[in-house]
Amino acid sequence: MNLLNVSVLEEGGELRLRLGENELSLPPEQARSVRSLGTGTVLLGIRPEDVRIGSGTSVNRLAGTVSAVESMGREELVHVLA
């Protein structure tokens, strides 16, 4: 599990998570759970198997630079700088 400190923002009734220059919108179901925490800093967990490296302009993506790739046999460990 990748754990990241993110800021919770509310704009126009929509909750968003901010990590550096990146922002992620929250689907309504997750927004309801997070809303009870209020705004401020929370810990976000992202499972490695749910991360995809690519380019594009999708709404929910984190921009970063791959700084290193370590071969772990069947898997690779990718280090990304946000």
mmCIF file with all atom_site columns, N, CA and C in Angstrom, residues 1 7 9 17 24-26 38 43 49 61 66 68-69 81:
data_model
loop_
_atom_site.group_PDB
_atom_site.id
_atom_site.type_symbol
_atom_site.label_atom_id
_atom_site.label_alt_id
_atom_site.label_comp_id
_atom_site.label_asym_id
_atom_site.label_entity_id
_atom_site.label_seq_id
_atom_site.pdbx_PDB_ins_code
_atom_site.Cartn_x
_atom_site.Cartn_y
_atom_site.Cartn_z
_atom_site.occupancy
_atom_site.B_iso_or_equiv
_atom_site.pdbx_formal_charge
_atom_site.auth_seq_id
_atom_site.auth_comp_id
_atom_site.auth_asym_id
_atom_site.auth_atom_id
_atom_site.pdbx_PDB_model_num
ATOM 1  N N  . MET A 1 1  ? 0.853   -1.175 0.000   1.00 0.00 ? 1  MET A N  1
ATOM 2  C CA . MET A 1 1  ? 0.000   0.000  0.000   1.00 0.00 ? 1  MET A CA 1
ATOM 3  C C  . MET A 1 1  ? 0.893   1.230  0.000   1.00 0.00 ? 1  MET A C  1
ATOM 4  N N  . SER A 1 7  ? -4.267  16.803 0.965   1.00 0.00 ? 7  SER A N  1
ATOM 5  C CA . SER A 1 7  ? -5.173  17.808 1.523   1.00 0.00 ? 7  SER A CA 1
ATOM 6  C C  . SER A 1 7  ? -6.567  17.579 0.967   1.00 0.00 ? 7  SER A C  1
ATOM 7  N N  . LEU A 1 9  ? -10.004 19.284 0.005   1.00 0.00 ? 9  LEU A N  1
ATOM 8  C CA . LEU A 1 9  ? -10.548 20.600 -0.343  1.00 0.00 ? 9  LEU A CA 1
ATOM 9  C C  . LEU A 1 9  ? -12.002 20.449 -0.728  1.00 0.00 ? 9  LEU A C  1
ATOM 10 N N  . LEU A 1 17 ? -9.045  15.918 -3.562  1.00 0.00 ? 17 LEU A N  1
ATOM 11 C CA . LEU A 1 17 ? -7.816  15.641 -2.827  1.00 0.00 ? 17 LEU A CA 1
ATOM 12 C C  . LEU A 1 17 ? -6.663  16.304 -3.562  1.00 0.00 ? 17 LEU A C  1
ATOM 13 N N  . LEU A 1 24 ? -7.321  15.335 -7.313  1.00 0.00 ? 24 LEU A N  1
ATOM 14 C CA . LEU A 1 24 ? -8.184  14.208 -7.679  1.00 0.00 ? 24 LEU A CA 1
ATOM 15 C C  . LEU A 1 24 ? -9.592  14.504 -7.199  1.00 0.00 ? 24 LEU A C  1
ATOM 16 N N  . SER A 1 25 ? -10.589 14.287 -8.051  1.00 0.00 ? 25 SER A N  1
ATOM 17 C CA . SER A 1 25 ? -11.974 14.440 -7.609  1.00 0.00 ? 25 SER A CA 1
ATOM 18 C C  . SER A 1 25 ? -12.412 13.128 -6.968  1.00 0.00 ? 25 SER A C  1
ATOM 19 N N  . LEU A 1 26 ? -13.314 13.231 -6.037  1.00 0.00 ? 26 LEU A N  1
ATOM 20 C CA . LEU A 1 26 ? -13.816 12.039 -5.354  1.00 0.00 ? 26 LEU A CA 1
ATOM 21 C C  . LEU A 1 26 ? -15.204 11.688 -5.867  1.00 0.00 ? 26 LEU A C  1
ATOM 22 N N  . GLY A 1 38 ? -13.830 16.223 7.405   1.00 0.00 ? 38 GLY A N  1
ATOM 23 C CA . GLY A 1 38 ? -13.629 17.656 7.249   1.00 0.00 ? 38 GLY A CA 1
ATOM 24 C C  . GLY A 1 38 ? -12.465 17.938 6.310   1.00 0.00 ? 38 GLY A C  1
ATOM 25 N N  . LEU A 1 43 ? -4.582  10.825 5.267   1.00 0.00 ? 43 LEU A N  1
ATOM 26 C CA . LEU A 1 43 ? -3.681  9.829  4.692   1.00 0.00 ? 43 LEU A CA 1
ATOM 27 C C  . LEU A 1 43 ? -4.457  9.029  3.650   1.00 0.00 ? 43 LEU A C  1
ATOM 28 N N  . GLU A 1 49 ? -1.469  -2.341 -7.319  1.00 0.00 ? 49 GLU A N  1
ATOM 29 C CA . GLU A 1 49 ? -2.074  -3.015 -8.464  1.00 0.00 ? 49 GLU A CA 1
ATOM 30 C C  . GLU A 1 49 ? -3.107  -2.129 -9.170  1.00 0.00 ? 49 GLU A C  1
ATOM 31 N N  . ARG A 1 61 ? -5.731  11.582 -12.372 1.00 0.00 ? 61 ARG A N  1
ATOM 32 C CA . ARG A 1 61 ? -4.379  11.079 -12.587 1.00 0.00 ? 61 ARG A CA 1
ATOM 33 C C  . ARG A 1 61 ? -3.427  11.930 -11.763 1.00 0.00 ? 61 ARG A C  1
ATOM 34 N N  . VAL A 1 66 ? 9.095   9.383  -13.374 1.00 0.00 ? 66 VAL A N  1
ATOM 35 C CA . VAL A 1 66 ? 9.670   8.112  -12.933 1.00 0.00 ? 66 VAL A CA 1
ATOM 36 C C  . VAL A 1 66 ? 11.151  8.344  -12.683 1.00 0.00 ? 66 VAL A C  1
ATOM 37 N N  . ALA A 1 68 ? 13.171  5.942  -10.873 1.00 0.00 ? 68 ALA A N  1
ATOM 38 C CA . ALA A 1 68 ? 13.908  4.674  -10.833 1.00 0.00 ? 68 ALA A CA 1
ATOM 39 C C  . ALA A 1 68 ? 12.935  3.519  -11.024 1.00 0.00 ? 68 ALA A C  1
ATOM 40 N N  . VAL A 1 69 ? 13.425  2.433  -11.601 1.00 0.00 ? 69 VAL A N  1
ATOM 41 C CA . VAL A 1 69 ? 12.651  1.204  -11.757 1.00 0.00 ? 69 VAL A CA 1
ATOM 42 C C  . VAL A 1 69 ? 13.520  0.054  -11.266 1.00 0.00 ? 69 VAL A C  1
ATOM 43 N N  . LEU A 1 81 ? 8.461   10.688 -8.630  1.00 0.00 ? 81 LEU A N  1
ATOM 44 C CA . LEU A 1 81 ? 8.544   11.978 -7.953  1.00 0.00 ? 81 LEU A CA 1
ATOM 45 C C  . LEU A 1 81 ? 7.362   12.820 -8.408  1.00 0.00 ? 81 LEU A C  1
#
